[in-house]
PDB file of C-alpha atoms and ligand atoms in Angstrom:
ATOM      1  CA  MET A   1       5.226  12.646  15.854  1.00 38.00           C
ATOM      2  CA  ASP A   2       4.583  11.372  12.327  1.00 41.00           C
ATOM      3  CA  VAL A   3       2.971   8.062  11.483  1.00 41.00           C
ATOM      4  CA  PHE A   4       6.254   6.386  10.528  1.00 47.00           C
ATOM      5  CA  ARG A   5       7.985   7.427  13.755  1.00 45.00           C
ATOM      6  CA  GLN A   6       4.969   6.087  15.685  1.00 44.00           C
ATOM      7  CA  HIS A   7       5.506   2.717  13.986  1.00 45.00           C
ATOM      8  CA  SER A   8       9.271   2.874  14.456  1.00 45.00           C
ATOM      9  CA  ASP A   9       8.871   3.363  18.205  1.00 41.00           C
ATOM     10  CA  MET A  10       7.045   0.066  18.456  1.00 45.00           C
ATOM     11  CA  LYS A  11       8.960  -2.902  19.880  1.00 48.00           C
ATOM     12  CA  ALA A  12      11.672  -4.391  17.663  1.00 56.00           C
ATOM     13  CA  GLU A  13      11.260  -1.865  14.879  1.00 68.00           C
ATOM     14  CA  ALA A  14      13.644  -1.366  11.992  1.00 76.00           C
ATOM     15  CA  PRO A  15      16.087   1.552  12.459  1.00 86.00           C
ATOM     16  CA  TYR A  16      14.449   4.941  11.856  1.00 89.00           C
ATOM     17  CA  ILE A  17      17.435   6.557  10.151  1.00 90.00           C
ATOM     18  CA  ILE A  18      20.655   4.873   9.004  1.00 92.00           C
ATOM     19  CA  ASP A  19      23.245   7.645   8.891  1.00 90.00           C
ATOM     20  CA  ASP A  20      25.576   6.072   6.345  1.00 90.00           C
ATOM     21  CA  CYS A  21      22.767   5.012   4.003  1.00 92.00           C
ATOM     22  CA  ARG A  22      20.389   7.913   3.479  1.00 94.00           C
ATOM     23  CA  VAL A  23      17.693   7.861   0.791  1.00 93.00           C
ATOM     24  CA  PRO A  24      18.694   9.762  -2.384  1.00 92.00           C
ATOM     25  CA  SER A  25      16.587  12.933  -2.736  1.00 89.00           C
ATOM     26  CA  GLU A  26      15.097  11.870  -6.096  1.00 91.00           C
ATOM     27  CA  TRP A  27      14.255   8.320  -4.984  1.00 95.00           C
ATOM     28  CA  PRO A  28      12.055   6.662  -6.151  1.00 95.00           C
ATOM     29  CA  HIS A  29      12.347   8.255  -9.584  1.00 94.00           C
ATOM     30  CA  SER A  30      10.665   5.607 -11.775  1.00 96.00           C
ATOM     31  CA  GLY A  31       8.626   3.327  -9.544  1.00 96.00           C
ATOM     32  CA  ASN A  32      10.144  -0.043 -10.355  1.00 97.00           C
ATOM     33  CA  VAL A  33       9.438  -2.480  -7.477  1.00 97.00           C
ATOM     34  CA  GLU A  34      11.043  -5.893  -7.446  1.00 98.00           C
ATOM     35  CA  PHE A  35      10.414  -8.713  -4.973  1.00 97.00           C
ATOM     36  CA  LYS A  36      13.362 -11.088  -5.022  1.00 98.00           C
ATOM     37  CA  ASN A  37      13.038 -14.489  -3.331  1.00 98.00           C
ATOM     38  CA  LEU A  38      10.968 -12.804  -0.616  1.00 97.00           C
ATOM     39  CA  SER A  39       9.855 -15.043   2.253  1.00 97.00           C
ATOM     40  CA  ILE A  40       8.405 -13.842   5.554  1.00 97.00           C
ATOM     41  CA  LYS A  41       7.327 -15.444   8.827  1.00 96.00           C
ATOM     42  CA  TYR A  42       5.619 -13.659  11.720  1.00 95.00           C
ATOM     43  CA  GLY A  43       7.824 -15.517  14.190  1.00 92.00           C
ATOM     44  CA  THR A  44      10.374 -18.260  14.467  1.00 90.00           C
ATOM     45  CA  GLY A  45       8.601 -21.585  14.366  1.00 90.00           C
ATOM     46  CA  LEU A  46       5.558 -20.198  12.505  1.00 95.00           C
ATOM     47  CA  ASP A  47       4.710 -21.039   8.897  1.00 95.00           C
ATOM     48  CA  TYR A  48       5.749 -18.718   6.106  1.00 96.00           C
ATOM     49  CA  ALA A  49       3.165 -15.969   5.493  1.00 97.00           C
ATOM     50  CA  LEU A  50       4.933 -15.236   2.185  1.00 97.00           C
ATOM     51  CA  LYS A  51       6.941 -17.875   0.337  1.00 97.00           C
ATOM     52  CA  ASN A  52       9.640 -17.132  -2.181  1.00 97.00           C
ATOM     53  CA  LEU A  53       7.940 -14.272  -4.033  1.00 97.00           C
ATOM     54  CA  ASN A  54       9.614 -13.251  -7.266  1.00 98.00           C
ATOM     55  CA  VAL A  55       8.000 -10.497  -9.285  1.00 97.00           C
ATOM     56  CA  ALA A  56       9.142  -7.321 -10.996  1.00 98.00           C
ATOM     57  CA  ILE A  57       6.567  -4.520 -11.106  1.00 98.00           C
ATOM     58  CA  ARG A  58       7.279  -2.067 -13.902  1.00 97.00           C
ATOM     59  CA  PRO A  59       7.298   1.730 -13.479  1.00 97.00           C
ATOM     60  CA  GLY A  60       3.765   3.086 -13.758  1.00 96.00           C
ATOM     61  CA  GLU A  61       2.180  -0.350 -13.675  1.00 97.00           C
ATOM     62  CA  LYS A  62      -1.188  -0.816 -11.946  1.00 96.00           C
ATOM     63  CA  ILE A  63      -1.168  -4.090 -10.044  1.00 97.00           C
ATOM     64  CA  GLY A  64      -4.203  -5.630  -8.365  1.00 96.00           C
ATOM     65  CA  ILE A  65      -3.683  -8.185  -5.610  1.00 96.00           C
ATOM     66  CA  VAL A  66      -6.418 -10.639  -4.729  1.00 95.00           C
ATOM     67  CA  GLY A  67      -6.676 -13.884  -2.810  1.00 94.00           C
ATOM     68  CA  ARG A  68      -8.621 -15.606  -0.104  1.00 91.00           C
ATOM     69  CA  THR A  69      -8.376 -14.518   3.502  1.00 91.00           C
ATOM     70  CA  GLY A  70      -4.946 -15.385   4.935  1.00 94.00           C
ATOM     71  CA  ALA A  71      -3.353 -15.614   1.470  1.00 95.00           C
ATOM     72  CA  GLY A  72      -0.665 -13.038   2.359  1.00 96.00           C
ATOM     73  CA  LYS A  73      -1.952  -9.839   0.713  1.00 94.00           C
ATOM     74  CA  SER A  74      -1.595  -7.556   3.739  1.00 91.00           C
ATOM     75  CA  THR A  75       1.731  -9.130   4.662  1.00 94.00           C
ATOM     76  CA  LEU A  76       2.977  -8.016   1.251  1.00 94.00           C
ATOM     77  CA  ALA A  77       1.843  -4.434   1.936  1.00 91.00           C
ATOM     78  CA  LYS A  78       3.488  -4.501   5.385  1.00 91.00           C
ATOM     79  CA  ALA A  79       6.692  -5.839   3.843  1.00 93.00           C
ATOM     80  CA  ILE A  80       6.884  -2.931   1.361  1.00 94.00           C
ATOM     81  CA  PHE A  81       6.839  -0.484   4.303  1.00 91.00           C
ATOM     82  CA  ARG A  82       9.050  -2.755   6.424  1.00 89.00           C
ATOM     83  CA  LEU A  83       6.512  -2.891   9.217  1.00 87.00           C
ATOM     84  CA  LEU A  84       7.849  -6.438   9.383  1.00 86.00           C
ATOM     85  CA  HIS A  85      11.599  -6.664   9.405  1.00 79.00           C
ATOM     86  CA  GLU A  86      12.468  -9.836  11.258  1.00 87.00           C
ATOM     87  CA  ASN A  87      12.255 -13.371   9.869  1.00 92.00           C
ATOM     88  CA  ILE A  88      12.588 -12.035   6.331  1.00 94.00           C
ATOM     89  CA  GLU A  89      14.536 -13.700   3.561  1.00 96.00           C
ATOM     90  CA  GLY A  90      15.158 -12.110   0.161  1.00 97.00           C
ATOM     91  CA  SER A  91      14.656  -8.452  -0.660  1.00 96.00           C
ATOM     92  CA  ILE A  92      12.402  -5.727  -2.036  1.00 97.00           C
ATOM     93  CA  GLU A  93      14.192  -3.396  -4.407  1.00 97.00           C
ATOM     94  CA  THR A  94      12.665  -0.101  -5.451  1.00 97.00           C
ATOM     95  CA  ASP A  95      14.411   1.718  -8.277  1.00 96.00           C
ATOM     96  CA  GLY A  96      17.548  -0.310  -7.701  1.00 94.00           C
ATOM     97  CA  HIS A  97      17.784   0.114  -3.913  1.00 95.00           C
ATOM     98  CA  ASP A  98      17.089  -2.646  -1.395  1.00 95.00           C
ATOM     99  CA  THR A  99      14.816  -0.790   1.042  1.00 94.00           C
ATOM    100  CA  ALA A 100      16.239  -2.852   3.952  1.00 93.00           C
ATOM    101  CA  THR A 101      19.400  -0.747   3.623  1.00 93.00           C
ATOM    102  CA  PHE A 102      17.447   2.464   4.439  1.00 94.00           C
ATOM    103  CA  GLY A 103      15.988   3.656   7.735  1.00 93.00           C
ATOM    104  CA  VAL A 104      12.169   3.411   7.765  1.00 91.00           C
ATOM    105  CA  GLY A 105      11.846   7.097   8.684  1.00 91.00           C
ATOM    106  CA  ASP A 106      13.810   7.927   5.578  1.00 91.00           C
ATOM    107  CA  PHE A 107      12.140   5.823   2.925  1.00 91.00           C
ATOM    108  CA  CYS A 108       8.533   5.281   4.111  1.00 91.00           C
ATOM    109  CA  PRO A 109       7.497   8.938   3.612  1.00 90.00           C
ATOM    110  CA  LYS A 110       8.767   8.620   0.023  1.00 93.00           C
ATOM    111  CA  LEU A 111       6.091   6.026  -0.703  1.00 94.00           C
ATOM    112  CA  GLY A 112       2.348   6.532  -0.542  1.00 91.00           C
ATOM    113  CA  ILE A 113      -0.208   4.388   1.256  1.00 87.00           C
ATOM    114  CA  ILE A 114      -3.889   4.234   1.987  1.00 83.00           C
ATOM    115  CA  PRO A 115      -4.050   1.669   4.782  1.00 79.00           C
ATOM    116  CA  GLN A 116      -6.957  -0.621   5.653  1.00 74.00           C
ATOM    117  CA  GLU A 117      -7.671   1.474   8.703  1.00 68.00           C
ATOM    118  CA  ALA A 118      -6.986   5.118   7.972  1.00 61.00           C
ATOM    119  CA  THR A 119      -6.128   7.198  11.037  1.00 61.00           C
ATOM    120  CA  MET A 120      -7.336  10.699  11.800  1.00 56.00           C
ATOM    121  CA  PHE A 121      -5.058  12.823  13.967  1.00 58.00           C
ATOM    122  CA  SER A 122      -6.383  15.322  16.474  1.00 58.00           C
ATOM    123  CA  GLY A 123      -5.872  18.929  15.413  1.00 60.00           C
ATOM    124  CA  THR A 124      -7.024  20.308  12.103  1.00 59.00           C
ATOM    125  CA  VAL A 125      -8.173  18.964   8.743  1.00 61.00           C
ATOM    126  CA  ARG A 126      -5.064  20.646   7.391  1.00 60.00           C
ATOM    127  CA  ARG A 127      -2.827  18.581   9.711  1.00 60.00           C
ATOM    128  CA  ASN A 128      -4.564  15.425   8.504  1.00 59.00           C
ATOM    129  CA  LEU A 129      -3.896  16.328   4.892  1.00 60.00           C
ATOM    130  CA  ASP A 130      -0.323  17.419   5.571  1.00 62.00           C
ATOM    131  CA  PRO A 131       0.900  15.415   8.616  1.00 62.00           C
ATOM    132  CA  LEU A 132       4.566  15.753   7.643  1.00 61.00           C
ATOM    133  CA  GLN A 133       4.122  19.544   7.409  1.00 62.00           C
ATOM    134  CA  GLU A 134       5.277  19.733   3.811  1.00 61.00           C
ATOM    135  CA  ASP A 135       3.535  23.078   3.591  1.00 54.00           C
ATOM    136  CA  ILE A 136       0.761  21.963   1.310  1.00 54.00           C
ATOM    137  CA  LYS A 137      -1.511  24.912   0.676  1.00 55.00           C
ATOM    138  CA  CYS A 138      -4.798  23.233   1.466  1.00 53.00           C
ATOM    139  CA  GLY A 139      -6.235  26.245   3.254  1.00 53.00           C
ATOM    140  CA  ILE A 140      -8.472  24.216   5.565  1.00 52.00           C
ATOM    141  CA  ASN A 141      -8.098  24.703   9.294  1.00 53.00           C
ATOM    142  CA  LYS A 142     -11.258  23.137  10.684  1.00 57.00           C
ATOM    143  CA  ARG A 143     -10.442  21.627  14.105  1.00 57.00           C
ATOM    144  CA  LEU A 144     -10.894  17.920  14.838  1.00 56.00           C
ATOM    145  CA  SER A 145     -10.949  16.101  18.136  1.00 56.00           C
ATOM    146  CA  GLU A 146      -9.103  12.800  18.723  1.00 54.00           C
ATOM    147  CA  ASN A 147     -10.727   9.900  16.787  1.00 54.00           C
ATOM    148  CA  ASP A 148     -13.337  12.307  15.537  1.00 52.00           C
ATOM    149  CA  SER A 149     -16.585  10.382  15.478  1.00 55.00           C
ATOM    150  CA  ARG A 150     -18.072  12.672  12.823  1.00 67.00           C
ATOM    151  CA  PHE A 151     -15.933  10.946  10.192  1.00 69.00           C
ATOM    152  CA  SER A 152     -16.867   7.449   9.110  1.00 72.00           C
ATOM    153  CA  SER A 153     -14.124   4.974   8.148  1.00 72.00           C
ATOM    154  CA  GLY A 154     -15.043   5.539   4.477  1.00 73.00           C
ATOM    155  CA  GLN A 155     -14.619   9.310   4.917  1.00 74.00           C
ATOM    156  CA  GLN A 156     -11.276   8.685   6.611  1.00 75.00           C
ATOM    157  CA  GLN A 157     -10.221   6.652   3.557  1.00 75.00           C
ATOM    158  CA  LEU A 158     -11.221   9.633   1.379  1.00 78.00           C
ATOM    159  CA  PHE A 159      -8.992  11.833   3.553  1.00 77.00           C
ATOM    160  CA  SER A 160      -6.114   9.433   2.910  1.00 78.00           C
ATOM    161  CA  LEU A 161      -6.732   9.693  -0.839  1.00 82.00           C
ATOM    162  CA  CYS A 162      -6.758  13.516  -0.652  1.00 81.00           C
ATOM    163  CA  HIS A 163      -3.511  13.313   1.271  1.00 79.00           C
ATOM    164  CA  LEU A 164      -1.937  11.219  -1.495  1.00 82.00           C
ATOM    165  CA  LEU A 165      -3.272  13.520  -4.219  1.00 83.00           C
ATOM    166  CA  MET A 166      -1.583  16.470  -2.553  1.00 80.00           C
ATOM    167  CA  ARG A 167       1.814  14.840  -2.118  1.00 79.00           C
ATOM    168  CA  LYS A 168       2.205  12.560  -5.088  1.00 79.00           C
ATOM    169  CA  ARG A 169       4.577   9.645  -4.760  1.00 90.00           C
ATOM    170  CA  LYS A 170       5.954   7.358  -7.463  1.00 95.00           C
ATOM    171  CA  VAL A 171       4.924   4.192  -5.630  1.00 96.00           C
ATOM    172  CA  LEU A 172       1.528   3.803  -3.945  1.00 94.00           C
ATOM    173  CA  VAL A 173       0.068   0.944  -1.965  1.00 94.00           C
ATOM    174  CA  LEU A 174      -3.686   0.843  -1.487  1.00 92.00           C
ATOM    175  CA  ASP A 175      -4.519  -1.797   1.123  1.00 89.00           C
ATOM    176  CA  GLU A 176      -8.274  -2.303   0.864  1.00 84.00           C
ATOM    177  CA  ALA A 177      -8.362   1.467   0.600  1.00 77.00           C
ATOM    178  CA  THR A 178     -11.935   1.570  -0.625  1.00 76.00           C
ATOM    179  CA  ALA A 179     -13.308  -1.238   1.532  1.00 74.00           C
ATOM    180  CA  ASP A 180     -15.534   1.103   3.549  1.00 77.00           C
ATOM    181  CA  VAL A 181     -17.024   3.163   0.726  1.00 82.00           C
ATOM    182  CA  ASP A 182     -19.971   2.261  -1.479  1.00 86.00           C
ATOM    183  CA  LEU A 183     -19.484   0.787  -4.962  1.00 86.00           C
ATOM    184  CA  GLU A 184     -20.103   4.080  -6.763  1.00 88.00           C
ATOM    185  CA  THR A 185     -17.579   5.967  -4.599  1.00 86.00           C
ATOM    186  CA  ASP A 186     -15.105   3.091  -5.041  1.00 85.00           C
ATOM    187  CA  ARG A 187     -15.429   3.427  -8.856  1.00 87.00           C
ATOM    188  CA  LYS A 188     -14.916   7.202  -8.662  1.00 88.00           C
ATOM    189  CA  MET A 189     -11.879   6.744  -6.409  1.00 86.00           C
ATOM    190  CA  GLN A 190     -10.386   4.184  -8.845  1.00 87.00           C
ATOM    191  CA  GLU A 191     -10.991   6.538 -11.810  1.00 89.00           C
ATOM    192  CA  LEU A 192      -9.313   9.367  -9.921  1.00 89.00           C
ATOM    193  CA  ILE A 193      -6.377   7.141  -9.010  1.00 90.00           C
ATOM    194  CA  ARG A 194      -5.954   6.012 -12.636  1.00 89.00           C
ATOM    195  CA  SER A 195      -6.031   9.576 -13.997  1.00 91.00           C
ATOM    196  CA  GLU A 196      -4.070  11.361 -11.266  1.00 92.00           C
ATOM    197  CA  PHE A 197      -1.478   8.644 -10.746  1.00 93.00           C
ATOM    198  CA  SER A 198      -1.105   7.518 -14.366  1.00 94.00           C
ATOM    199  CA  ASN A 199       2.709   7.750 -14.136  1.00 94.00           C
ATOM    200  CA  CYS A 200       2.909   6.124 -10.719  1.00 96.00           C
ATOM    201  CA  THR A 201       3.191   2.488  -9.777  1.00 97.00           C
ATOM    202  CA  VAL A 202       0.025   1.544  -7.888  1.00 96.00           C
ATOM    203  CA  ILE A 203      -0.297  -1.724  -5.963  1.00 96.00           C
ATOM    204  CA  THR A 204      -3.924  -2.261  -4.979  1.00 95.00           C
ATOM    205  CA  ILE A 205      -5.017  -4.915  -2.518  1.00 93.00           C
ATOM    206  CA  ALA A 206      -8.717  -5.319  -3.077  1.00 88.00           C
ATOM    207  CA  HIS A 207     -11.567  -6.989  -1.328  1.00 81.00           C
ATOM    208  CA  ARG A 208     -13.868  -6.261  -4.290  1.00 85.00           C
ATOM    209  CA  LEU A 209     -12.864  -7.590  -7.703  1.00 91.00           C
ATOM    210  CA  ASP A 210     -14.468  -4.560  -9.331  1.00 87.00           C
ATOM    211  CA  THR A 211     -11.743  -2.408  -7.741  1.00 87.00           C
ATOM    212  CA  ILE A 212      -8.921  -4.090  -9.637  1.00 93.00           C
ATOM    213  CA  MET A 213     -10.495  -5.207 -12.935  1.00 93.00           C
ATOM    214  CA  LYS A 214      -8.831  -2.348 -14.845  1.00 93.00           C
ATOM    215  CA  SER A 215      -5.347  -3.194 -13.508  1.00 96.00           C
ATOM    216  CA  ASP A 216      -2.523  -3.935 -15.958  1.00 97.00           C
ATOM    217  CA  ARG A 217      -1.811  -7.170 -14.111  1.00 98.00           C
ATOM    218  CA  ILE A 218      -3.427  -9.139 -11.326  1.00 98.00           C
ATOM    219  CA  ILE A 219      -1.518 -11.172  -8.770  1.00 97.00           C
ATOM    220  CA  VAL A 220      -3.557 -13.964  -7.230  1.00 97.00           C
ATOM    221  CA  MET A 221      -2.100 -14.964  -3.851  1.00 96.00           C
ATOM    222  CA  GLU A 222      -2.693 -18.377  -2.309  1.00 96.00           C
ATOM    223  CA  LYS A 223      -1.107 -19.632   0.922  1.00 97.00           C
ATOM    224  CA  GLY A 224       1.665 -17.038   0.758  1.00 97.00           C
ATOM    225  CA  GLU A 225       2.595 -17.750  -2.849  1.00 97.00           C
ATOM    226  CA  ILE A 226       1.799 -16.235  -6.227  1.00 97.00           C
ATOM    227  CA  ALA A 227      -0.719 -18.624  -7.724  1.00 97.00           C
ATOM    228  CA  GLU A 228      -1.399 -16.621 -10.895  1.00 98.00           C
ATOM    229  CA  ILE A 229      -0.149 -13.420 -12.448  1.00 98.00           C
ATOM    230  CA  GLY A 230      -1.204 -11.672 -15.660  1.00 98.00           C
ATOM    231  CA  PRO A 231      -3.652  -9.207 -17.223  1.00 98.00           C
ATOM    232  CA  PRO A 232      -7.206  -9.751 -15.885  1.00 97.00           C
ATOM    233  CA  GLN A 233      -8.759 -10.767 -19.191  1.00 97.00           C
ATOM    234  CA  GLU A 234      -5.949 -13.253 -19.838  1.00 98.00           C
ATOM    235  CA  LEU A 235      -6.429 -14.824 -16.400  1.00 97.00           C
ATOM    236  CA  ILE A 236     -10.171 -15.070 -16.982  1.00 97.00           C
ATOM    237  CA  ALA A 237      -9.559 -16.733 -20.360  1.00 97.00           C
ATOM    238  CA  ASN A 238      -7.142 -19.208 -18.715  1.00 96.00           C
ATOM    239  CA  GLY A 239      -9.950 -20.429 -16.478  1.00 96.00           C
ATOM    240  CA  GLY A 240      -7.884 -20.679 -13.273  1.00 96.00           C
ATOM    241  CA  MET A 241      -8.331 -19.281  -9.769  1.00 95.00           C
ATOM    242  CA  PHE A 242      -8.974 -15.706 -10.868  1.00 96.00           C
ATOM    243  CA  ALA A 243     -11.632 -16.887 -13.309  1.00 96.00           C
ATOM    244  CA  GLU A 244     -13.232 -18.806 -10.419  1.00 94.00           C
ATOM    245  CA  LEU A 245     -13.163 -15.715  -8.179  1.00 92.00           C
ATOM    246  CA  VAL A 246     -14.779 -13.624 -10.920  1.00 93.00           C
ATOM    247  CA  LYS A 247     -17.422 -16.287 -11.462  1.00 91.00           C
ATOM    248  CA  ALA A 248     -18.157 -16.476  -7.736  1.00 88.00           C
ATOM    249  CA  ASP A 249     -18.422 -12.683  -7.642  1.00 77.00           C
ATOM    250  CA  GLU A 250     -21.039 -12.923 -10.430  1.00 55.00           C
ATOM    251  CA  PHE A 251     -19.458 -10.409 -12.766  1.00 49.00           C
TER     252      PHE A 251
HETATM  253  N1  ATP B   1       0.353 -10.738  13.352  1.00 72.32           N
HETATM  254  C1  ATP B   1       0.399 -11.992  12.893  1.00 72.32           C
HETATM  255  N2  ATP B   1       0.967 -12.978  13.616  1.00 72.32           N
HETATM  256  C2  ATP B   1       1.026 -14.246  13.151  1.00 72.32           C
HETATM  257  N3  ATP B   1       0.551 -14.623  11.952  1.00 72.32           N
HETATM  258  C3  ATP B   1      -0.030 -13.682  11.194  1.00 72.32           C
HETATM  259  C4  ATP B   1      -0.137 -12.324  11.608  1.00 72.32           C
HETATM  260  N4  ATP B   1      -0.763 -11.607  10.646  1.00 72.32           N
HETATM  261  C5  ATP B   1      -1.032 -12.493   9.663  1.00 72.32           C
HETATM  262  N5  ATP B   1      -0.592 -13.725   9.986  1.00 72.32           N
HETATM  263  C6  ATP B   1      -0.706 -14.946   9.163  1.00 72.32           C
HETATM  264  O1  ATP B   1      -0.023 -14.705   7.935  1.00 72.32           O
HETATM  265  C7  ATP B   1      -0.741 -15.262   6.850  1.00 72.32           C
HETATM  266  C8  ATP B   1      -1.050 -14.173   5.829  1.00 72.32           C
HETATM  267  O2  ATP B   1      -1.946 -13.236   6.455  1.00 72.32           O
HETATM  268  P1  ATP B   1      -2.376 -11.867   5.740  1.00 72.32           P
HETATM  269  O3  ATP B   1      -3.048 -11.030   6.771  1.00 72.32           O
HETATM  270  O4  ATP B   1      -1.235 -11.303   5.020  1.00 72.32           O
HETATM  271  O5  ATP B   1      -3.448 -12.418   4.693  1.00 72.32           O
HETATM  272  P2  ATP B   1      -4.478 -11.585   3.819  1.00 72.32           P
HETATM  273  O6  ATP B   1      -4.465 -12.215   2.469  1.00 72.32           O
HETATM  274  O7  ATP B   1      -4.179 -10.142   3.895  1.00 72.32           O
HETATM  275  O8  ATP B   1      -5.852 -11.901   4.540  1.00 72.32           O
HETATM  276  P3  ATP B   1      -7.152 -10.939   4.716  1.00 72.32           P
HETATM  277  O9  ATP B   1      -7.792 -10.862   3.358  1.00 72.32           O
HETATM  278  O10 ATP B   1      -7.997 -11.703   5.688  1.00 72.32           O
HETATM  279  O11 ATP B   1      -6.694  -9.606   5.246  1.00 72.32           O
HETATM  280  C9  ATP B   1      -1.978 -15.921   7.451  1.00 72.32           C
HETATM  281  O12 ATP B   1      -1.710 -17.297   7.628  1.00 72.32           O
HETATM  282  C10 ATP B   1      -2.152 -15.226   8.779  1.00 72.32           C
HETATM  283  O13 ATP B   1      -2.770 -16.074   9.730  1.00 72.32           O
END
């Protein structure tokens, strides 16, 4: 069972496959991601976790997302993969297709993610690098036991990066993907991501500002809304929230 089917079997999941709306084989071809009037609640009667987001991310753009705890950063990542699909208004269009029209089992494997908590499957290292059995020639068959305690969470995040490197996707979401590695490893991972995914759209949710300082644009989230958006140096020069975050981080 792959990771997307595991999610789709959870209660009230989005359809896994929609027979009359299958994902085109070359999708996504450019990596344009557009949030249009996107608002999300976790339940009827709750406050909006995201409020009326409107932003077009260009093909190949590197976007850093920052904000205080509860600002809506992870909700945005979940929305891209439609792990939330109820109480949603507006849409997310990737290369011209509203992803809500596709089954999650169809479109999620076409995007790449390093989640906050990377998962190791039982079996082999090879299975962890190629869970969808796309016949990647990694040549590693070392056996792992369930939740293998020999791998730290940082090492599991490195596995996720290797997995992405071996099956490149046009759109990647890194949700605090380097949170559990040291600063030096984080820098190396960011360099690798910039060089290996230079033609891919990369949306990075960061808990360290250092991780996203070389992004093309930064989105600062606050209470579910976009408070600021622009190149990092421009935001610093403007002296707003991002500048305050950088100052507090003692850059
Ligand atoms: N499962 C949930 N049920 C109800 N509300 C939730 C749930 N998950 C998040 N929220 C709420 O949605 C809002 C946005 O949360 P989200 O986790 O997206 O923020 P975040 O910026 O990623 O925070 P953090 O940096 O702490 O991970 C918050 O008000 C949060 O309390």
